[in-house]
Coordinates of C-alpha atoms in Angstrom, one line a residue:
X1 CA 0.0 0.0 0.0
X2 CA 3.0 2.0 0.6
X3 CA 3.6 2.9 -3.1
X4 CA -0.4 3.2 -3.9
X5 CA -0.1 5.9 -0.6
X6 CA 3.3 7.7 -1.9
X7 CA 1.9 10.1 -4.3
X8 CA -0.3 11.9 -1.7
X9 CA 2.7 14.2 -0.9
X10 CA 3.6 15.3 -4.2
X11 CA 1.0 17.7 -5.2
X12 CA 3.0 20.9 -7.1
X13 CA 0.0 22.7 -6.6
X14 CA -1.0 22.9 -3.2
X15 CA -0.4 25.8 -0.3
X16 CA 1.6 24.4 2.9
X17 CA 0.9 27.1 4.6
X18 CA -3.0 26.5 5.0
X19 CA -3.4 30.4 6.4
X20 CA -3.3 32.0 2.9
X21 CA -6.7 33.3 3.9
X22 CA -7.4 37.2 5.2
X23 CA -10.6 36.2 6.5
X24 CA -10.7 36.1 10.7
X25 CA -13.6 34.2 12.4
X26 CA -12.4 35.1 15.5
X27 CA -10.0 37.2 18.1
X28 CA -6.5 36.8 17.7
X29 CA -5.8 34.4 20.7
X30 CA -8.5 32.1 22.9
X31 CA -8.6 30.6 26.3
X32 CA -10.8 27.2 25.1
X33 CA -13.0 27.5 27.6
X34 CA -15.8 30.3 26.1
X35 CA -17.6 30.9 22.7
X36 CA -18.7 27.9 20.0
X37 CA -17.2 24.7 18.2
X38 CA -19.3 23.8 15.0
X39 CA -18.9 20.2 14.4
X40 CA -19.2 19.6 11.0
X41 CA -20.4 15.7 9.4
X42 CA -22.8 13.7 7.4
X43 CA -23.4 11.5 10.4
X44 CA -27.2 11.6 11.2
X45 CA -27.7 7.6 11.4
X46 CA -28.3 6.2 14.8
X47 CA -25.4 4.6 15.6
X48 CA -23.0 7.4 13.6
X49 CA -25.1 10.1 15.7
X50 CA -24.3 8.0 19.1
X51 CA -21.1 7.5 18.2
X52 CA -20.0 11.3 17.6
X53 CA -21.9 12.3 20.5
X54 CA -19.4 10.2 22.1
X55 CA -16.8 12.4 21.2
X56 CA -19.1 16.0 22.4
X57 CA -19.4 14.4 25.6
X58 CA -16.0 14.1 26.3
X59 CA -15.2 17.6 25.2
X60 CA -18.2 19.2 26.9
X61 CA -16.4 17.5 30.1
X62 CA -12.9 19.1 29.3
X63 CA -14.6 22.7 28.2
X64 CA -18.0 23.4 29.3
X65 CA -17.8 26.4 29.0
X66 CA -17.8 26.4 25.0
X67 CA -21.2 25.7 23.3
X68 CA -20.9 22.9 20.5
X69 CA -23.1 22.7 17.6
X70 CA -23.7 19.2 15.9
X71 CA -24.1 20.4 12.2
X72 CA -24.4 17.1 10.5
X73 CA -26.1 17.2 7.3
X74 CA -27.9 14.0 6.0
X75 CA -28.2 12.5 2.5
X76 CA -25.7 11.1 -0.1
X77 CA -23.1 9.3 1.9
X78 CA -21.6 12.8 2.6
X79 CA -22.7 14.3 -1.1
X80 CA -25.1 16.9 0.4
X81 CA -22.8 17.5 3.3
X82 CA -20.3 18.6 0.6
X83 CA -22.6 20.6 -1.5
X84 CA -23.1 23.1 2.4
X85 CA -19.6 22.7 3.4
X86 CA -18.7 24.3 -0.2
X87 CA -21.0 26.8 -0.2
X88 CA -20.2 28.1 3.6
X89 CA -16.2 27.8 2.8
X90 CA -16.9 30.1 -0.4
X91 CA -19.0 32.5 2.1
X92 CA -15.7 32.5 4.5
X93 CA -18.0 30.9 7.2
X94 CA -16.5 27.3 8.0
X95 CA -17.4 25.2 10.6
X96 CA -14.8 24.4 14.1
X97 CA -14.0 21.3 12.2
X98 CA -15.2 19.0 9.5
X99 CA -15.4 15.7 7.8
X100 CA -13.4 13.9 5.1
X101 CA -12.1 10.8 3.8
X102 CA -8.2 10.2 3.9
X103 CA -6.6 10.1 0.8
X104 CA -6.4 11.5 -2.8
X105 CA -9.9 12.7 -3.2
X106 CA -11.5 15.9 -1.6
X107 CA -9.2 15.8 1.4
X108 CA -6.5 16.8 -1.4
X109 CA -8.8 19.4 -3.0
X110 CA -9.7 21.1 0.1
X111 CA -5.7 21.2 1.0
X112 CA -4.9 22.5 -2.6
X113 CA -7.7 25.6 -2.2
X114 CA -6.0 26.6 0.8
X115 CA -8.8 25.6 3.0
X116 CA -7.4 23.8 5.6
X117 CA -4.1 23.9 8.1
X118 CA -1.6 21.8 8.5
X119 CA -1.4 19.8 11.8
X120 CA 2.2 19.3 12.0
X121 CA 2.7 21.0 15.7
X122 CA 0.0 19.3 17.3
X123 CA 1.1 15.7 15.7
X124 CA 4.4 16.4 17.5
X125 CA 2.7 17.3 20.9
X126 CA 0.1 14.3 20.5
X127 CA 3.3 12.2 19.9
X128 CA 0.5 10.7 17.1
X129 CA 3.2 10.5 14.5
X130 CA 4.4 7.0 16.3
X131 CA 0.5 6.6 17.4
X132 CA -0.7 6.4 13.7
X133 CA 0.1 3.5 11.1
X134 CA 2.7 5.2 8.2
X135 CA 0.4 4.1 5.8
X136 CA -2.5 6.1 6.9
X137 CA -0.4 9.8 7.7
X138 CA 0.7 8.9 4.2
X139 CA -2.9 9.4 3.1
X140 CA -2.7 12.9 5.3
X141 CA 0.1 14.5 4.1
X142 CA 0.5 16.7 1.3
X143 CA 4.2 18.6 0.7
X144 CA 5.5 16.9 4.1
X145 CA 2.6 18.5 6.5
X146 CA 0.2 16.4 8.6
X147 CA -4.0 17.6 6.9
X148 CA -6.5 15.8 9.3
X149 CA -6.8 13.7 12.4
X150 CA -8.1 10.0 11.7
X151 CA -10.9 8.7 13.7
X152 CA -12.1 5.4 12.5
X153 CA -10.8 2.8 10.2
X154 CA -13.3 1.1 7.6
X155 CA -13.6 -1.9 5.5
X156 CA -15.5 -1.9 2.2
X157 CA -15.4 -5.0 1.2
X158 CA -17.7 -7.0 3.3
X159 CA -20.4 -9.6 3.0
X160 CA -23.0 -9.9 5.8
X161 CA -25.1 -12.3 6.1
X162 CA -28.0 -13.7 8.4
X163 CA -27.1 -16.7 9.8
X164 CA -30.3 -18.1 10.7
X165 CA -31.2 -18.2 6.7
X166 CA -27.4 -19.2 6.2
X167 CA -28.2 -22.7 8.7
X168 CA -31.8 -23.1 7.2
X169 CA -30.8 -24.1 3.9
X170 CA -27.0 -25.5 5.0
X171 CA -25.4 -22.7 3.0
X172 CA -21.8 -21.2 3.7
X173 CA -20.9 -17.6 3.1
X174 CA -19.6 -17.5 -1.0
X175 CA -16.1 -17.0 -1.4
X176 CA -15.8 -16.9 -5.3
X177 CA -18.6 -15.6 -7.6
X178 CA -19.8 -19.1 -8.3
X179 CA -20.4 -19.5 -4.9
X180 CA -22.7 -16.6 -4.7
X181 CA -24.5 -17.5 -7.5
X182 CA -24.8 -21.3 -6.4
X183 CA -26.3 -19.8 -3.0
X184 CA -28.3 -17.2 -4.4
X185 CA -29.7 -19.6 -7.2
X186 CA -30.5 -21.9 -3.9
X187 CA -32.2 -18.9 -1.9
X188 CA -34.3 -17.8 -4.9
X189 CA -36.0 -20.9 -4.9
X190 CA -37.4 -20.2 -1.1
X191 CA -38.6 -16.9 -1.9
X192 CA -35.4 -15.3 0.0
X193 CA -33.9 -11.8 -1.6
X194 CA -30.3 -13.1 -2.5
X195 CA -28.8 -9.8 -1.7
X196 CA -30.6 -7.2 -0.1
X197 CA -29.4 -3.7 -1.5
X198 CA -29.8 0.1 -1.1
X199 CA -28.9 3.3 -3.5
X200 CA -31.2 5.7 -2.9
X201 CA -28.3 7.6 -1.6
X202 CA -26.5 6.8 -5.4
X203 CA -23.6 5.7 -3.6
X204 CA -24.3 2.4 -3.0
X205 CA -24.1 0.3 -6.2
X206 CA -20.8 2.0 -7.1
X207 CA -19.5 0.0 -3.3
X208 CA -21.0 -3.2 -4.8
X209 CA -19.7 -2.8 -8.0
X210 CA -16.3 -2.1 -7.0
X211 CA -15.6 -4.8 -4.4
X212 CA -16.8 -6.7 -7.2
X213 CA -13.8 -5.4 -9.7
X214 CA -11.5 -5.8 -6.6
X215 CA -12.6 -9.6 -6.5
X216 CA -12.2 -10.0 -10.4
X217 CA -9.1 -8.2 -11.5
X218 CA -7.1 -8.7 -7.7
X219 CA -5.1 -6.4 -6.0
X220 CA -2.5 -5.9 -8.6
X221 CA -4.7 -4.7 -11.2
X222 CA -6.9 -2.9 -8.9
X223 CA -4.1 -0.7 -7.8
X224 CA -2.9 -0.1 -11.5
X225 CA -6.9 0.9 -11.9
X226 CA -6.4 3.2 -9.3
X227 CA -3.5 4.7 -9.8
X228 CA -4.3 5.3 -13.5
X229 CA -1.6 2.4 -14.8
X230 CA -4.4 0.2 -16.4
X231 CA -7.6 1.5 -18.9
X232 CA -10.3 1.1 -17.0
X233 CA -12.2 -0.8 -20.4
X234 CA -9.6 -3.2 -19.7
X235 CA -10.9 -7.0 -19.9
X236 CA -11.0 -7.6 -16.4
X237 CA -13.2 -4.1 -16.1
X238 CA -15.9 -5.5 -18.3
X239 CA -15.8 -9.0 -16.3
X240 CA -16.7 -7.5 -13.3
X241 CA -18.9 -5.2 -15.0
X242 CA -21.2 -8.3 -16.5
X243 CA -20.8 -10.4 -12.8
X244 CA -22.0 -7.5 -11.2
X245 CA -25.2 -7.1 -13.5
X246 CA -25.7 -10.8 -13.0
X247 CA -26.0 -9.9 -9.1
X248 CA -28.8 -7.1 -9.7
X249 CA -31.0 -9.7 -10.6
X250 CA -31.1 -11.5 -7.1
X251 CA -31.1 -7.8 -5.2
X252 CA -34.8 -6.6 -3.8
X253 CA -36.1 -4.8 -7.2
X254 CA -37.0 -1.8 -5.0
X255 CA -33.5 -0.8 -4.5
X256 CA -32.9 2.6 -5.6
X257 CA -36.2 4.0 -3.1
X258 CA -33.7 2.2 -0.1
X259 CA -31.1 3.4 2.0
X260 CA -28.1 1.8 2.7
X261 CA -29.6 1.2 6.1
X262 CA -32.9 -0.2 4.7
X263 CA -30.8 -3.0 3.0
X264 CA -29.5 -3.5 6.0
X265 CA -33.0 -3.7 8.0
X266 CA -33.7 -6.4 4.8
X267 CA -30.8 -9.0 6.5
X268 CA -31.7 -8.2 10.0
X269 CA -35.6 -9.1 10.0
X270 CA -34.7 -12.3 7.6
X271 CA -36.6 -11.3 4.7
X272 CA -33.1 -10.9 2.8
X273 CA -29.8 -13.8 3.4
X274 CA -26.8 -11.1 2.4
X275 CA -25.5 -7.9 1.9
X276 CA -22.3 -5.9 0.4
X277 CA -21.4 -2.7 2.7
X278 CA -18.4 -1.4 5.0
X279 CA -18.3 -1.3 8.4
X280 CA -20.7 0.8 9.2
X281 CA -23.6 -1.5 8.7
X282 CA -22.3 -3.5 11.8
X283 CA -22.8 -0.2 13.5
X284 CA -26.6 -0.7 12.1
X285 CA -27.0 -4.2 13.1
X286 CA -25.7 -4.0 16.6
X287 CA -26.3 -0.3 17.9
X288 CA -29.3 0.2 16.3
X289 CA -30.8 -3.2 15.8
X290 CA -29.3 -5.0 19.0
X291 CA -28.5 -8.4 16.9
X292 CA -25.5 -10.1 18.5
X293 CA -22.1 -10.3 16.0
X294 CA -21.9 -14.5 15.1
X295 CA -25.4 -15.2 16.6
X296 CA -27.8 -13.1 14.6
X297 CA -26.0 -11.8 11.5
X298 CA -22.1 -13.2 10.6
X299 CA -19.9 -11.6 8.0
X300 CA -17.0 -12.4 4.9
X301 CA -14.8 -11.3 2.8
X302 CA -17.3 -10.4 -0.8
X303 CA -16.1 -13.0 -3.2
X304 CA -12.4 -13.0 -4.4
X305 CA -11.0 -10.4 -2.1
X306 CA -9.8 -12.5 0.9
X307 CA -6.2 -11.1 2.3
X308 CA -7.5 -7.8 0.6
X309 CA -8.7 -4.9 3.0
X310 CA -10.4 -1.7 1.1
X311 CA -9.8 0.6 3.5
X312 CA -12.1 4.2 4.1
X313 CA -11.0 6.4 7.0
X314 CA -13.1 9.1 8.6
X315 CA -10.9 12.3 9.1
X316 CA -11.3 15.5 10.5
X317 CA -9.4 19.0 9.6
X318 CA -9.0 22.5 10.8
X319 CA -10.1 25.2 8.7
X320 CA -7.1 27.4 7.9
X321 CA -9.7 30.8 8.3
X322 CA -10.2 30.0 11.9
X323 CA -8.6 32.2 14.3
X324 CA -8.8 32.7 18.0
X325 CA -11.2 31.1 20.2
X326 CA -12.7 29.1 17.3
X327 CA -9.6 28.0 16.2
X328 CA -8.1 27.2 19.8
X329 CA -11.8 25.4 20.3
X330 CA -11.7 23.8 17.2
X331 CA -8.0 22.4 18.0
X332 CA -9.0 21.3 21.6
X333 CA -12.1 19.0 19.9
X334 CA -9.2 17.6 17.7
X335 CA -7.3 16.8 20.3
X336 CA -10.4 14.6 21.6
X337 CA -10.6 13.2 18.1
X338 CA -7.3 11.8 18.0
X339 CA -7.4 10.4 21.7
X340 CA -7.4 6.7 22.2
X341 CA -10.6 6.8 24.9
X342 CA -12.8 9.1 22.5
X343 CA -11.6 6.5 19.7
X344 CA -12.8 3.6 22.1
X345 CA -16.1 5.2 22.8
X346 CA -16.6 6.2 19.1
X347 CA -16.0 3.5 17.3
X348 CA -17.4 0.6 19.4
X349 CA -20.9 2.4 18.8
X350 CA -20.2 3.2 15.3
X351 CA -19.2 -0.5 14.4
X352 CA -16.1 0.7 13.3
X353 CA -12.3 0.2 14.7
X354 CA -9.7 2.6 15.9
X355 CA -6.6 3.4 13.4
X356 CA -4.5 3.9 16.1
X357 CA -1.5 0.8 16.7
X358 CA -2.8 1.2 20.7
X359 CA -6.0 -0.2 20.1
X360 CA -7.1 -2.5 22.2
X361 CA -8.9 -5.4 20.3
X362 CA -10.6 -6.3 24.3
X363 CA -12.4 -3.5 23.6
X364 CA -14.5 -4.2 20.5
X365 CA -17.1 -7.2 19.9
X366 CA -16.4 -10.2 17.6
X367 CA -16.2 -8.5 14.2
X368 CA -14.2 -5.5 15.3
X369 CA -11.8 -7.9 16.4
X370 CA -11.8 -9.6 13.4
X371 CA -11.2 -6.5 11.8
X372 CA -8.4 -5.1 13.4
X373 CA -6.7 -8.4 12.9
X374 CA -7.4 -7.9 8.6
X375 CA -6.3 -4.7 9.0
X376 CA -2.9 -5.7 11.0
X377 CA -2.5 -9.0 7.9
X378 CA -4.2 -8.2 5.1
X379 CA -3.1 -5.8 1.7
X380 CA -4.6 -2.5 2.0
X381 CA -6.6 -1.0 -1.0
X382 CA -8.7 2.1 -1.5
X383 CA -12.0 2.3 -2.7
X384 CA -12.9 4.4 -5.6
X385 CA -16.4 5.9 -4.3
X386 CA -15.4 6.4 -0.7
X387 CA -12.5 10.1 -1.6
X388 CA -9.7 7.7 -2.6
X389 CA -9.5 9.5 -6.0
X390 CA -9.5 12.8 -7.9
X391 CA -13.0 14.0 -7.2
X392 CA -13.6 14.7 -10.8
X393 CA -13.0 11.1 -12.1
X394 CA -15.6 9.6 -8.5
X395 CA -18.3 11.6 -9.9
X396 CA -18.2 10.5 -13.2
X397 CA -18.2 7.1 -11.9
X398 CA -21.1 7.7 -9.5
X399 CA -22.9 9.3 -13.1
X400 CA -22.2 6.7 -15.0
X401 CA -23.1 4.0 -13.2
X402 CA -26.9 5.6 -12.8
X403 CA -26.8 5.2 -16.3
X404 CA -25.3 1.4 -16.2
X405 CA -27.5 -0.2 -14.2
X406 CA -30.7 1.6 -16.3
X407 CA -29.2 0.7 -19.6
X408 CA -27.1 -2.3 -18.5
X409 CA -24.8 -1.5 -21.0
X410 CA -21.0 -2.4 -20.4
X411 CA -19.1 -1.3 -23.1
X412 CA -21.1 2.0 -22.9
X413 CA -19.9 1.8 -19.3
X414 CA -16.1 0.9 -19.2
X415 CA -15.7 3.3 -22.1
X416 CA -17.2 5.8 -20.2
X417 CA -14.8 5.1 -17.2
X418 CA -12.0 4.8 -19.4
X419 CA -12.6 8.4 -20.6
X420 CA -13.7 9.9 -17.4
X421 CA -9.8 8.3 -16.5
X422 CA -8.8 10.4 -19.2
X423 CA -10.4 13.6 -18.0
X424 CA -9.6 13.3 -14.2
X425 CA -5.7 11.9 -14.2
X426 CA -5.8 9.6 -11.4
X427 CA -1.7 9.7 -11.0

């Protein structure tokens, strides 16, 4: 991952600085302990909610003196969240702090307008540079200087499954695509939903249909996809293209009207046997549905991409226009961010793991144990829908593949990639 990683600190464009700005949002020095803190997200699910709330509750504790202001804005896996965080960074208004994913996406773009400061001093008092794994600060750095504070560590490629179905009908979680269509053939013909899915939030299919790549072309050509090495109408590309059609037809037909969650609720209650999503949906399926990890629902690799860990991380940066008592607010809430107990409280509600190499696994249920432990052995990719890659060339992804699944045409597809690739330089 080390090489696919590199590239993130060699942008020729982007301001080290981060305080190129003239705009003040506050006095010129702060105590910590007085004014606001706007906490800026797209976490409005149950367990994400809980989960950050985690993290105000410890701050409140340290500062109660500061009022905070949960500004999470729902909708889109993040894409509405955006769409406001752009328009109030353009009105010089930006929130204490906000989210982002680590690596080459809109973390970078944000950095490269200037937007946000670098994080170097407060990495060396944190003593987070030996905290963090190289491979993730990799992800955060741009010209040498330290852009966000990680908070959670994600897997993409996962299969959950309910395991009552799973023992009903003597079936074993699908490890190649034949598998899944064996089991999925066998489900069918019980009236069970295959493979419950979501996309109202238009995010969705583009997960499913890249874990599926991931488990067609493997990680070598996945990383040359990535990193712009390898045409993305490439053979393997249309493989994965045509298995992932095949899949549609054992998914609930009502799947763009669903959320992500939704699909989820589909496993849960038994009325679908599997589903494709990260992490998060254990947050769904313990914190919010109170099923029991390897009792009620039980989870795999998605076909072909054992040893293989996409990886999304939720980050979190300081604006470079605060000043004063926002910014010395903003950095204190940081500070809780980056802290192994707010990571513990976070994450175990969120169903996600902590990034840091302290972590203890006693502290997280079944799966997140068996998580950290993929994360510790297995190759680390990045996922193209989740700000892995030039912004430009996700979108076009995210547009085209509205347009797949209605036409279900592939070469109109991968040609389309292949020129979005073109468009948006992924190197």
């Amino acid at each position: 991952m080390g090489a696919l990683l590199s590239g993130c600190g060699n942008s020729n464009n982007t301001s080290t600085s981060g305080n190129n700005s003239s705009t003040s949002t506050g006095n010129s020095t702060g105590s910590g302990q007085s004014g606001k803190l706007e906490i800026f997200s797209w976490w409005t699910g149950v367990a994400s909610s809980k989960a950050l709330q985690q993290f105000i509750n410890q701050y409140e504790t340290q500062y109660p003196g500061v009022k905070v202001t949960n500004d999470a804005v729902a909708g889109g896996a993040g894409s509405n969240a955006k769409a406001v965080l752009a328009s109030r960074m353009e009105a010089n208004k930006p929130p204490g702090t906000f989210q982002v994913h680590a690596g080459h996406g809109s973390l970078l773009s944000w950095i490269q307008a200037g937007d946000m400061a670098p994080l170097d001093s407060m990495y060396q008092q944190q003593g987070w540079n030996k905290v963090y794994p190289q491979s993730l600060l990799n992800l955060l750095t741009v010209n040498g200087h330290i852009y966000a504070v990680p908070v959670d560590m994600q897997r993409d490629n996962v299969l959950w499954y309910n395991k009552k179905i799973f023992a009903k009908y003597n079936l074993t979680p699908p490890a190649t695509f034949n598998d899944f269509f064996k089991d999925a053939a066998v489900l069918k013909s019980h009236g069970i939903t295959p493979l419950a899915l979501g996309n109202h939030g238009n995010w969705e299919t583009t997960l499913l249909w890249s874990d599926v790549l991931l488990g067609t072309v493997g990680y070598t050509q996945y990383n040359e996809l990535m990193q712009g090495k390898l045409a993305w109408n490439s053979p393997g590309v249309v493989q994965a293209s045509q298995t992932f059609l095949k899949m549609l037809q054992y998914t609930n037909s009502d799947y763009n009207s669903l959320h992500w969650a939704q699909a989820d609720e589909l496993v849960a209650k038994g009325k679908a046997a599997m589903n494709v999503q990260g992490d998060w949906a254990q947050g769904y399926f313990t914190t919010t549905a109170g099923l029991k990890p390897n009792v009620d629902f039980g989870w795999a690799p998605t076909p072909g991409t054992q040893g293989i860990f996409a990886a999304v991380s939720d980050v979190f940066g300081l604006p470079s226009k605060l000043s004063g008592q926002n910014k010395t607010n903003a950095e204190n809430f940081l500070k809780v961010l980056g802290s192994a107990e707010g990571q513990k409280a976070f994450n175990s509600l969120k169903g996600t793991i902590s990034p840091r190499l302290d972590a203890n696994p006693a502290d997280y249920n079944a799966y997140g144990q068996s998580a950290m432990k993929s994360l510790k052995n297995d190759k680390l990719v990045l996922t193209p829908g989740q700000g892995a890659l030039n912004p430009g060339f996700t979108t076009a992804l995210e547009n085209a593949m509205t347009q797949f699944i209605s036409s279900q045409n592939v070469n109109q597809f991968v040609s389309g990639l292949q020129s979005a690739a073109q468009q948006n330089p992924l190197s």
